[in-house]
Coordinates of C-alpha atoms in Angstrom, one line a residue:
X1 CA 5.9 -62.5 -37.6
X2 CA 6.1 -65.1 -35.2
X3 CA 3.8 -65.8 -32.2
X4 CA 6.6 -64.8 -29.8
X5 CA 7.4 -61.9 -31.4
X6 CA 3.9 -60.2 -31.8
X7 CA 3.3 -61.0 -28.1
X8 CA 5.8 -58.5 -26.9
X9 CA 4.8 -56.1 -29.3
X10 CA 2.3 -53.0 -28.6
X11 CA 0.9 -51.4 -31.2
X12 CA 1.3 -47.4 -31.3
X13 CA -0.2 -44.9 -34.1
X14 CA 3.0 -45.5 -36.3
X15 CA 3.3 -48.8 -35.9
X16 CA 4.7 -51.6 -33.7
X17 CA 6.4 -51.4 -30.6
X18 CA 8.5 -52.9 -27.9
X19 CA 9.6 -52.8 -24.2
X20 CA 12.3 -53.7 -22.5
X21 CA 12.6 -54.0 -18.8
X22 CA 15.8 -54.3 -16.3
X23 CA 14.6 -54.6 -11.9
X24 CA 16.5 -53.5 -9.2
X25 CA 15.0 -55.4 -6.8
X26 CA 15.8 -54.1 -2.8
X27 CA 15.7 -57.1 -0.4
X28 CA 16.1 -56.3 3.1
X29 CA 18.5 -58.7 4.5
X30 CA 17.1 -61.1 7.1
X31 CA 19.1 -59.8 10.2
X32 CA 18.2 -59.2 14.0
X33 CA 20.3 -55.8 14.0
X34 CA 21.5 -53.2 11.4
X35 CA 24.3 -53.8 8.5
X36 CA 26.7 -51.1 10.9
X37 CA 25.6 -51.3 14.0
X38 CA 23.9 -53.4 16.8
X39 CA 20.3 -51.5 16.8
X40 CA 17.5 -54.5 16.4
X41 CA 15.4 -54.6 13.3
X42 CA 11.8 -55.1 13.3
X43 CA 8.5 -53.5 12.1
X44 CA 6.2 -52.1 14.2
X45 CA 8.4 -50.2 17.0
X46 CA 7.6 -46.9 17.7
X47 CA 9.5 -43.8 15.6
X48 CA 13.2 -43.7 17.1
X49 CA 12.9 -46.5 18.9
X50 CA 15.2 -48.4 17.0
X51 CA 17.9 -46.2 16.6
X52 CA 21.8 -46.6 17.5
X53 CA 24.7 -43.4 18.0
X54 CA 25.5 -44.8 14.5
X55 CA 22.2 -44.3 12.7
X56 CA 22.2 -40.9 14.3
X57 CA 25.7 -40.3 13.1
X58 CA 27.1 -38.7 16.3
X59 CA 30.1 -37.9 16.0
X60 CA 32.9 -40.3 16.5
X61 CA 30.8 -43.0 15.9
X62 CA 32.4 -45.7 13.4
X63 CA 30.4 -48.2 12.0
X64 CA 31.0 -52.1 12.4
X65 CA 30.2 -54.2 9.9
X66 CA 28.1 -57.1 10.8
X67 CA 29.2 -60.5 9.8
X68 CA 26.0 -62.2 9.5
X69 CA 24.3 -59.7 6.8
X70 CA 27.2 -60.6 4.8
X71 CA 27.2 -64.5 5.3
X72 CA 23.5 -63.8 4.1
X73 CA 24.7 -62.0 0.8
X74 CA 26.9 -64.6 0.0
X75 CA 23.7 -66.9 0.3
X76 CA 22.1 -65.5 -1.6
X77 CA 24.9 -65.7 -4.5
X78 CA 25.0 -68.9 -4.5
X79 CA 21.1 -70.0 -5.1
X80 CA 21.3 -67.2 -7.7
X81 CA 24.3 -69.3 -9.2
X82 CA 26.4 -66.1 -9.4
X83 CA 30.2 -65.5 -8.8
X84 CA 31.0 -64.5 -5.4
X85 CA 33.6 -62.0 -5.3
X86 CA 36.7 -62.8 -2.5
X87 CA 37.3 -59.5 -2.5
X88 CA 34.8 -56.6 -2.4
X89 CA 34.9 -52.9 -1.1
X90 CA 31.7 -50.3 0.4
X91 CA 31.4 -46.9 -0.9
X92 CA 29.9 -43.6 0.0
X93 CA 27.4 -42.8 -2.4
X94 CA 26.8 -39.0 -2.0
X95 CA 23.0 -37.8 -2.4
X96 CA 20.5 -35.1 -0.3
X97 CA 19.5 -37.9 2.0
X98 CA 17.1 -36.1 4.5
X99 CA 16.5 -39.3 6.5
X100 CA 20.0 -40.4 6.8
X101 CA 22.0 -38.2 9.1
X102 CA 25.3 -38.9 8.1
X103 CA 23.9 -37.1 4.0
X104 CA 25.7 -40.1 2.7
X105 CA 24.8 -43.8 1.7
X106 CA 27.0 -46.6 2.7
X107 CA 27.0 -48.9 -0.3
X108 CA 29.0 -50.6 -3.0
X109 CA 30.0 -49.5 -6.2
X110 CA 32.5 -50.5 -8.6
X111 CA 33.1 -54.0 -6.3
X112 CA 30.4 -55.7 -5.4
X113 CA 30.6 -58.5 -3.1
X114 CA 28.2 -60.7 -6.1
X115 CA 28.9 -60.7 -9.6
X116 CA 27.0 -62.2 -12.5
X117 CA 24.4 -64.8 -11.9
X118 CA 21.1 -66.0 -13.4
X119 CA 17.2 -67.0 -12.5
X120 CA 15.1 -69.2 -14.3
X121 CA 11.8 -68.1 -14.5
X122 CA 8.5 -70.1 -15.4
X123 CA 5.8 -67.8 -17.5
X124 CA 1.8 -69.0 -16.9
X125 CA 2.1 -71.1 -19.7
X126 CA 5.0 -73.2 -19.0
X127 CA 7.2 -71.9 -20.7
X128 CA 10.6 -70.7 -19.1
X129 CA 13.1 -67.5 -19.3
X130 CA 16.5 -66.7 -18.1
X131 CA 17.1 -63.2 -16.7
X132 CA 20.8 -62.4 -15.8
X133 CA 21.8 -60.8 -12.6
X134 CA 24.3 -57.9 -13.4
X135 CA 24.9 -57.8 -9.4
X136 CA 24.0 -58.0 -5.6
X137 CA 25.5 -55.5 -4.0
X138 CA 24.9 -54.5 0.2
X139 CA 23.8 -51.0 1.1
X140 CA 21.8 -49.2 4.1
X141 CA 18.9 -48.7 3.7
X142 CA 17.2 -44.9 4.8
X143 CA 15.0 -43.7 7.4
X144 CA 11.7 -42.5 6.8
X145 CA 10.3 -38.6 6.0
X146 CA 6.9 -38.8 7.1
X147 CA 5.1 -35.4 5.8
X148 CA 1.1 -35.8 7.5
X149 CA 2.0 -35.5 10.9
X150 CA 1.9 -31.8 10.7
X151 CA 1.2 -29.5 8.2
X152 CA 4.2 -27.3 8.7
X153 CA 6.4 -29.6 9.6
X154 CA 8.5 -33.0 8.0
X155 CA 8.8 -35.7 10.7
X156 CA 11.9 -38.0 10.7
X157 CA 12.1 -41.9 11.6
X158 CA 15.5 -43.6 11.6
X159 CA 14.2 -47.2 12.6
X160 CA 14.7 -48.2 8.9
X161 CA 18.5 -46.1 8.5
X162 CA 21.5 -48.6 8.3
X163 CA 19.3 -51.9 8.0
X164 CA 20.7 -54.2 5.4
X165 CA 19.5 -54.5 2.0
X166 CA 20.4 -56.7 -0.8
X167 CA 20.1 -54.8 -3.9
X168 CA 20.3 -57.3 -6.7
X169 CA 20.5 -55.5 -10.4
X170 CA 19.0 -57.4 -13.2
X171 CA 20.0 -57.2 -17.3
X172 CA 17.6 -55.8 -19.1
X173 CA 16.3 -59.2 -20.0
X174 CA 12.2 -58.6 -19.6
X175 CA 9.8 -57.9 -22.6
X176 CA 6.8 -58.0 -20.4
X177 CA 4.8 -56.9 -18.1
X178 CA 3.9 -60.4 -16.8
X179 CA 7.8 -61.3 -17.5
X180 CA 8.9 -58.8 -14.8
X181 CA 6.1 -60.0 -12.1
X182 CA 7.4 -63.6 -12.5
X183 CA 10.9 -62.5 -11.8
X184 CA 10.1 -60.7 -8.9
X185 CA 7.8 -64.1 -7.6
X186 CA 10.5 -66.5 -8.5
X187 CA 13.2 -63.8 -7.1
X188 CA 11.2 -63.7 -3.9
X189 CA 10.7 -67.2 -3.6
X190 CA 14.2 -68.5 -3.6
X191 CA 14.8 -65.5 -1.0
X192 CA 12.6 -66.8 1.1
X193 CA 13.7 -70.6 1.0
X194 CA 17.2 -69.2 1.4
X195 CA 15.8 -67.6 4.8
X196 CA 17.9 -64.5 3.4
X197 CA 15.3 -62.1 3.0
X198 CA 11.5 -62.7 4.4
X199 CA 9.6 -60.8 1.5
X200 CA 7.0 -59.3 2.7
X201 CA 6.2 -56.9 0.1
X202 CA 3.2 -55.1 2.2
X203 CA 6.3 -54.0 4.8
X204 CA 8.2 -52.8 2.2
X205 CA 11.1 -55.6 2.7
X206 CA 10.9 -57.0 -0.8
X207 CA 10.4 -53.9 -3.5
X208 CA 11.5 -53.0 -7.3
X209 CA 12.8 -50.4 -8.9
X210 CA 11.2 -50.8 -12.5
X211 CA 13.5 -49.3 -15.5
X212 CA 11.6 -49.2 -18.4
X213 CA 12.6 -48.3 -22.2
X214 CA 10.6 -48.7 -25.3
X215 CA 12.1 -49.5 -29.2
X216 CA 11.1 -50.5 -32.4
X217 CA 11.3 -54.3 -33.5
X218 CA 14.8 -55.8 -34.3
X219 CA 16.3 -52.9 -32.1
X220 CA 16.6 -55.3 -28.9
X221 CA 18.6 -58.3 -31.3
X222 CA 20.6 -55.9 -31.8
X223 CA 21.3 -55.0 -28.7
X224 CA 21.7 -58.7 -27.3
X225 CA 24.4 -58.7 -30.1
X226 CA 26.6 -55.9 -29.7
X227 CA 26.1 -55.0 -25.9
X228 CA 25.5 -51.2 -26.8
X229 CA 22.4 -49.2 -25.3
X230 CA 22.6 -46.9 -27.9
X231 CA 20.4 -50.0 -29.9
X232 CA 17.2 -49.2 -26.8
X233 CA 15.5 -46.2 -26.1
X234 CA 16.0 -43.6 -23.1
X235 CA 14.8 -45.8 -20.0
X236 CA 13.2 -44.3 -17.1
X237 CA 13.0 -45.6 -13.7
X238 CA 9.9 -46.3 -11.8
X239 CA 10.7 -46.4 -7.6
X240 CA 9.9 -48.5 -4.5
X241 CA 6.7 -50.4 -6.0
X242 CA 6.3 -53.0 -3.9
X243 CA 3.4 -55.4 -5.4
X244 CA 3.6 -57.8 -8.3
X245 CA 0.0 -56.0 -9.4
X246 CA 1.8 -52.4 -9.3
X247 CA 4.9 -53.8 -11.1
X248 CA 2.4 -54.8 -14.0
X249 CA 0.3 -51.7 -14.0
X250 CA 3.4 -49.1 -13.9
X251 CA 5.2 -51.0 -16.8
X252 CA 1.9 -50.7 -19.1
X253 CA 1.6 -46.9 -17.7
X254 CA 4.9 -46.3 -18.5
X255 CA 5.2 -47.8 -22.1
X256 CA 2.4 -46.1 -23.4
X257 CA 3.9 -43.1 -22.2
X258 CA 6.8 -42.9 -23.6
X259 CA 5.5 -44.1 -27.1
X260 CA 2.7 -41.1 -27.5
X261 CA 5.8 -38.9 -26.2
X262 CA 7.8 -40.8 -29.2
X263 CA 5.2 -40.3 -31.7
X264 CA 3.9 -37.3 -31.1
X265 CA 7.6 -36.2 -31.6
X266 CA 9.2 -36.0 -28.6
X267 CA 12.0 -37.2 -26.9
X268 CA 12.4 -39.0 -23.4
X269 CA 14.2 -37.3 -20.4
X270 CA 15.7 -40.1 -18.5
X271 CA 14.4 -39.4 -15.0
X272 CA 13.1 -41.2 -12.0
X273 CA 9.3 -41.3 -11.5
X274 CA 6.8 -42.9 -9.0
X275 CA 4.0 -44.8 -9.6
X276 CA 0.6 -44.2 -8.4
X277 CA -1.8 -47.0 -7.2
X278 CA -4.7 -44.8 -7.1
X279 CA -4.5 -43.0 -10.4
X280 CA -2.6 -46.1 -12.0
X281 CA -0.1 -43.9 -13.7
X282 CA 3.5 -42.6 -13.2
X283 CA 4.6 -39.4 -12.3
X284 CA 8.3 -37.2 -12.3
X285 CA 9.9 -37.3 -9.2
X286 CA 13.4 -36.1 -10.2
X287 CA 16.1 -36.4 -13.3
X288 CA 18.2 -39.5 -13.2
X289 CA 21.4 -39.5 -11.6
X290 CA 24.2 -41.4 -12.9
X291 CA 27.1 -42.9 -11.2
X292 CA 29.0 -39.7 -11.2
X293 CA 26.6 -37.8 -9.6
X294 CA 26.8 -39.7 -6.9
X295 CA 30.6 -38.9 -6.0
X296 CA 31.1 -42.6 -4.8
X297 CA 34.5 -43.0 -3.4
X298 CA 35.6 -45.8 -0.9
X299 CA 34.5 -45.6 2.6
X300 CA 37.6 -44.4 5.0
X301 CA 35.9 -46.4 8.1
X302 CA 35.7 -49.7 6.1
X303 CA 38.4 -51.6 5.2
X304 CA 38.1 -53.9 2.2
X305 CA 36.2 -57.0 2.5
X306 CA 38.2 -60.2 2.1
X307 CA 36.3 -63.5 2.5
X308 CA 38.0 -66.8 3.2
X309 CA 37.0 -69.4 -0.1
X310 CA 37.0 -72.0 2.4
X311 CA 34.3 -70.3 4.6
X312 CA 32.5 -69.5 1.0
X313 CA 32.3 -73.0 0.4
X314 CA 31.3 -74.1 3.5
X315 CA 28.7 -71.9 3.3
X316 CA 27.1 -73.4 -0.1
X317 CA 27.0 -76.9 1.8
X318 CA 24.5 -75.5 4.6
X319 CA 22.2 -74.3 1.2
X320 CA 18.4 -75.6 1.9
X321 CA 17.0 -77.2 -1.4
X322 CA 16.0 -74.5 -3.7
X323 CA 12.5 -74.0 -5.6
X324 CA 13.5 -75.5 -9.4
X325 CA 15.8 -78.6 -7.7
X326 CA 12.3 -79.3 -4.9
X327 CA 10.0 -78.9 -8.1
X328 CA 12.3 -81.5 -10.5
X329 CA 12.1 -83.9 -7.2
X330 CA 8.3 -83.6 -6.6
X331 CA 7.9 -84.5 -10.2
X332 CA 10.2 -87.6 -10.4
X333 CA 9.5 -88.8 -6.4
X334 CA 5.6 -88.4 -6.4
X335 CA 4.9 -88.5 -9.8
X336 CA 2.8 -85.2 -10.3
X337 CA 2.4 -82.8 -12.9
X338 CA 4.8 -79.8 -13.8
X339 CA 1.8 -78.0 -12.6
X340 CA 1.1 -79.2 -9.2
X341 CA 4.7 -79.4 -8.4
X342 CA 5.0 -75.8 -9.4
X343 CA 2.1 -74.9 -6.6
X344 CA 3.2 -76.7 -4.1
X345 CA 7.0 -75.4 -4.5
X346 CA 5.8 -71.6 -4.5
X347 CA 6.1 -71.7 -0.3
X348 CA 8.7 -74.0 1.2
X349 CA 6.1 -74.7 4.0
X350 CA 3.4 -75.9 1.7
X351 CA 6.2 -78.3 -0.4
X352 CA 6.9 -80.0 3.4
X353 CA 3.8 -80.3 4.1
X354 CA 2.6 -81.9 1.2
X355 CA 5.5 -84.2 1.4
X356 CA 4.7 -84.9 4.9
X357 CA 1.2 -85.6 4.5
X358 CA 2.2 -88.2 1.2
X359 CA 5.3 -90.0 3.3
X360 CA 2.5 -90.8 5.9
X361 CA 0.1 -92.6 2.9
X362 CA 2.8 -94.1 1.5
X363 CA 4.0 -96.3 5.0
X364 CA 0.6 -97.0 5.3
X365 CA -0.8 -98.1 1.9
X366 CA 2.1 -97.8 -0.3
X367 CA 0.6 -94.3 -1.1
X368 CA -1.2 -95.0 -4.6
X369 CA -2.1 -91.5 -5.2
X370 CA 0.4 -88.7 -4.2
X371 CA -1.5 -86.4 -7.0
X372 CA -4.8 -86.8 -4.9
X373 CA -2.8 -85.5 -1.8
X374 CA -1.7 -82.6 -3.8
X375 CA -5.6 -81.4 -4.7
X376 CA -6.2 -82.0 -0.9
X377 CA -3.4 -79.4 0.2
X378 CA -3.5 -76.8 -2.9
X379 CA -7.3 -76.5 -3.2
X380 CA -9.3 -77.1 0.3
X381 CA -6.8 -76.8 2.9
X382 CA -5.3 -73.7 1.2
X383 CA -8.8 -72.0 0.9
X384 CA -9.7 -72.5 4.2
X385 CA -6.2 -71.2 5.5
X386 CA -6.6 -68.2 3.2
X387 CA -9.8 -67.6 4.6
X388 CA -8.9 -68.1 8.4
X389 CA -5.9 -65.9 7.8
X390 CA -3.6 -68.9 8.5
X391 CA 0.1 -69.7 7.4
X392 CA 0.5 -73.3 6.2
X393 CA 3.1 -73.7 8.8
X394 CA 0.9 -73.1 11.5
X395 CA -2.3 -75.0 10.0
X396 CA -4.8 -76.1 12.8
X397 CA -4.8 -79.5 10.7
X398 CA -2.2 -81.5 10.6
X399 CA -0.3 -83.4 8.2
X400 CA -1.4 -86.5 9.2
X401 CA -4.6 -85.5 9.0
X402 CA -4.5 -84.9 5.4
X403 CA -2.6 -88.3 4.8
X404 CA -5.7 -90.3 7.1
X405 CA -8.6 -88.6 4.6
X406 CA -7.0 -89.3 1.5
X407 CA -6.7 -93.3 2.5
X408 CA -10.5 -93.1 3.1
X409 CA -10.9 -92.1 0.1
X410 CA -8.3 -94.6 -1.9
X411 CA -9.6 -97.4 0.2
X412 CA -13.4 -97.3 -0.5
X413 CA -14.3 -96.5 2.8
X414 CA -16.2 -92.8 1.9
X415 CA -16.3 -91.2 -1.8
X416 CA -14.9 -87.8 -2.6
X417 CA -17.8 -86.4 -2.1
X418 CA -18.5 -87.5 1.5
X419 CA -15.0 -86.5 2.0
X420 CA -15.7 -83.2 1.7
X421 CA -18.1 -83.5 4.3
X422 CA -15.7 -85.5 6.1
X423 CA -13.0 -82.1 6.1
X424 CA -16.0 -79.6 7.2
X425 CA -16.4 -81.3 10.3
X426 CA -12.3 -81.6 10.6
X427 CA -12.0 -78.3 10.0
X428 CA -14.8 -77.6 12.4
X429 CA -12.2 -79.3 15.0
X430 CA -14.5 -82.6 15.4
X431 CA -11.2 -84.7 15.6
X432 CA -9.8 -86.7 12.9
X433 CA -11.4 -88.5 10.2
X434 CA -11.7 -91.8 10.7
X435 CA -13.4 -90.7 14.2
X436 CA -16.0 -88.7 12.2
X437 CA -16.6 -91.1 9.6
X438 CA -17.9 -93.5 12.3
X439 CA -19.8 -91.1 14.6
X440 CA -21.3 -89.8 11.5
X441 CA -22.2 -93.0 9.8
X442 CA -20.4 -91.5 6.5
X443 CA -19.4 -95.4 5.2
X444 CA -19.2 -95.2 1.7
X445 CA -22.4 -98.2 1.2
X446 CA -20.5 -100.7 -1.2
X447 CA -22.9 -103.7 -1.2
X448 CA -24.2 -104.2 -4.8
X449 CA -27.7 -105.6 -3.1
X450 CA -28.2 -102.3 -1.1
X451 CA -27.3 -100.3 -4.2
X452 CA -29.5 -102.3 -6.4
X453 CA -32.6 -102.1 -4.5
X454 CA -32.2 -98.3 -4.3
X455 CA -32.0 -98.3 -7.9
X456 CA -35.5 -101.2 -8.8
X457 CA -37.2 -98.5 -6.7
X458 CA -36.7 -95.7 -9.0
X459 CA -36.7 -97.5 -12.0
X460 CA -40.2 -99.0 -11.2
X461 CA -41.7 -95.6 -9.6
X462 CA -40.2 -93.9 -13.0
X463 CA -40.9 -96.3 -16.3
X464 CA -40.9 -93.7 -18.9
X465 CA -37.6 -92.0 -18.0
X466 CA -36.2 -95.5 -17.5
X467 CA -36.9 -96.3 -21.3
X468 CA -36.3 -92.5 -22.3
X469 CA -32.7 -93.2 -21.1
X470 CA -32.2 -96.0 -23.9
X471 CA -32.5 -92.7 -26.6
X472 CA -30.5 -90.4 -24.4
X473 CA -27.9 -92.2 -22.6
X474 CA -27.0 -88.8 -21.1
X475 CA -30.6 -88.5 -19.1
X476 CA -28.5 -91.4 -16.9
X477 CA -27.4 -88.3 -14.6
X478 CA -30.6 -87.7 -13.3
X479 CA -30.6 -92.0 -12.4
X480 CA -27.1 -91.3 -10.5
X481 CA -28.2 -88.2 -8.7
X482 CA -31.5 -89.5 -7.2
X483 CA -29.8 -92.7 -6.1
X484 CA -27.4 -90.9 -4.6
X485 CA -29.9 -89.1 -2.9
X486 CA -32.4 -92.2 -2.1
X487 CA -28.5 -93.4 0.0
X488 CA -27.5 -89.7 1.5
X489 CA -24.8 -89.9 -1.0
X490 CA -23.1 -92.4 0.3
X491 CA -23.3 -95.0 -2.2
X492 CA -20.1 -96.1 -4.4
X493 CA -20.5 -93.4 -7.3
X494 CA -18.8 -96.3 -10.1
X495 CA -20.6 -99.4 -8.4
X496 CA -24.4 -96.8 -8.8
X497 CA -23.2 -96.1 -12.5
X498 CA -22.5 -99.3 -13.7
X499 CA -25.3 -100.9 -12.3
X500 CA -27.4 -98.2 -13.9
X501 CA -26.2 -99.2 -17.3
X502 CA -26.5 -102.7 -16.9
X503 CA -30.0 -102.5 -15.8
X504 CA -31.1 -99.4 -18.2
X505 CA -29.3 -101.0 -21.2
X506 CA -26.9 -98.4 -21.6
X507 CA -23.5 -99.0 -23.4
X508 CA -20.4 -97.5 -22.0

């Protein structure tokens, strides 16, 4: 068995087992008003406050559909490299909708206005998968049943009814757990550099629908193969989870499920369920509908929609630089790692501002060390953000800043360490670094004769250690740290270890 292979596999009381996953990820689109009609969008408006004669289907009211939301589908085609489809149709999809007035669903069935695409996605190791995209279709999305504001009565709000979603439907093309919480980061990521969708998960504007199906070994080759389902098991759906965490915990929920069902015997109803943060499992919420059920048939108020190639195409030349092309660029331009290129890339904001911060160095000094400007933006400015409760974009220190302490540091004038200190006292809004360094007297101390006398004065008030050093070359830490501490740490860390070695005869 190969490494690859026994990493998707879960073992079950009769042996070896294996999932496979397909998303349906709901992205609202976007949009300052609705897909149908001209009621804004927003969170946090009052129940009903939002609400147009269409959402409330009165009657004669016709829905208009709004250009924009559909200049953001096709966007979103084309950095999922998928076909765009001239010609496209909505449906009525037919369900018990208690929070949409109309009882139907305007969405798209049979033609969608995306076809077939794909996304590469990066695993924590490095390694990367394709999963293909089956479609993107536009809907409207529903209101909202709230059921604890009385306890004898179901509240309705219709601020969510008619706003735009993308649904995008992948292959089932996941193994993992972790597989299927990558897709949905990358998915979200070029979403959000798109400007298409804003994903934020927490307001429900980015959230999966999880179909998951379990099979023995070899049953998913075949499937790859042959294109027939009959090769997977029965797959059941897991709605609206709406954290990467959740999407991980209701897939490992759900597989064990459905193998003790399998192996105690059993077979599995394909349903819908829900998934439950608290109790970390899944639970039936009704049996799964298929197309049929749903009674689509095309919308009598819409006419077909027919989009211009030309206005297609100029639509892929307004496209921002996407997360894999910004990630390939970092890497060549500034030299980093697949790593760091793949941290910075993960917000659009934090890619610009690292490349602002490095364009700065690089007028100035020719910018020797783009990799040090990277630690400076991933690791301390992000903490700090993170714990202020800042956005990147709005940082309270600029660019330039960044860019000023990193030259400090590459031209000798205070160590790493000091630098440290250096960004406290930024951060603490003290004004920019150079202006600190000098009312704080943090000069790195690069005179060898300084240095050295320091270092006679604790090799004289410390004889034994001195010559213990020549037996254990690594006791030379203690050496560095108390001259360190004899300078207030401002001496030249390499200049205070060579000239420790010199004097204490240590090789190296």
């Amino acid at each position: 068995m190969t490494e690859a292979a026994s990493s998707i596999q879960i073992q079950g009381r009769t042996g070896p087992w294996e999932m496979v996953l397909g998303l349906e990820v709901h992205a609202q689109v976007a949009s300052k008003s609705k897909l149908f009609s001209g009621a804004a969008v927003g969170f946090g408006a009052g129940p009903n406050e939002q609400v147009s004669l269409v959402d409330a289907a009165m009657p004669g009211m016709l829905p208009v559909l709004n250009k924009f939301c559909v200049e953001q589908a096709v966007k979103t085609g084309l950095g999922l490299k998928a076909q765009i489809n001239l010609k496209s149709r909505f449906d009525r999809k037919n369900y018990f909708y208690p929070d949409l007035p109309q009882g139907y669903q305007i969405s798209q069935f049979d033609q969608p206005i995306v076809g077939e695409g794909v996304v590469t996605v990066e695993r924590d190791d490095g390694t990367t998968f394709d999963v293909r995209i089956e479609r993107l279709h536009l809907e409207q999305d529903a209101g909202k049943s709230l059921h604890d504001q009385d306890p004898n009565a179901t509240y309705v709000d219709l601020n969510r009814a008619g706003t735009a979603l993308m649904e995008i439907v992948s292959k089932p093309d996941m193994r993992t757990s972790e597989e299927a919480a990558a897709y949905v980061k990358k998915l979200r990521t070029i979403l959000v550099y798109l400007g298409t969708c804003d994903g934020d998960m927490e307001k429900g504007n980015l959230r999966a629908d999880v179909n998951v199906s379990v099979c023995r070994p070899g049953a998913y080759e075949k499937f790859r193969e042959t294109g027939d389902f009959k090769h997977l098991g029965t797959r059941c759906e897991i709605k609206n989870v709406n954290s990467y965490r959740y999407i991980q915990q209701a897939i490992e929920y759900e597989a064990r499920r459905q193998i003790e069902i399998l192996e105690d015997g059993g077979k599995i109803d394909q349903e819908t369920r829900l998934f439950d943060p608290t109790k970390l499992e899944t639970r039936s919420m009704r049996s799964k509908e298929e197309a049929h059920d749903y009674r689509y048939f095309p919308d009598p108020d819409l006419l077909p929609l027919v989009l211009d190639p030309a206005w297609v195409k100029e639509l892929e030349t307004t496209l921002p630089e996407l997360p894999d092309a910004k990630k390939a660029r970092l890497q060549s331009q500034y030299g980093l790692s697949a790593y760091d290129a793949g941290v910075l890339i993960i917000e659009s904001d934090r890619a610009d501002y690292f490349e602002a911060a490095a364009q700065i160095l690089f007028e100035k000094t020719g910018g020797r060390d783009a990799k040090l400007v990277s630690n400076w933006v991933t690791n301390e400015l992000l903490s700090k953000l993170s714990s202020g409760g800042h956005e990147i974009a709005n940082s309270p220190l600029p660019s330039s800043d960044i860019a000023q302490l990193v030259e400090l540091i590459e031209n000798g004038t205070i160590s790493s360490k000091i630098a440290k200190e250096v960004f406290e006292h930024m951060w603490a809004g003290e004004g920019r670094p150079s202006e600190i360094v000098e009312k704080r007297g943090l000069v790195q101390i690069n005179d060898t004769g300084a240095i050295e006398k320091a270092i006679d004065d604790l090799i004289a008030g410390n004889p034994d250690k001195a010559e213990a050093v020549k037996d254990k070359p690594q006791a030379l830490g203690w050496f560095v740290g108390q001259v360190m501490k004899a300078t207030g740490g401002k001496a030249n860390p390499g200049t205070v270890n060579a000239l420790l070695r010199k004097k204490l005869g240590v090789e190296g």
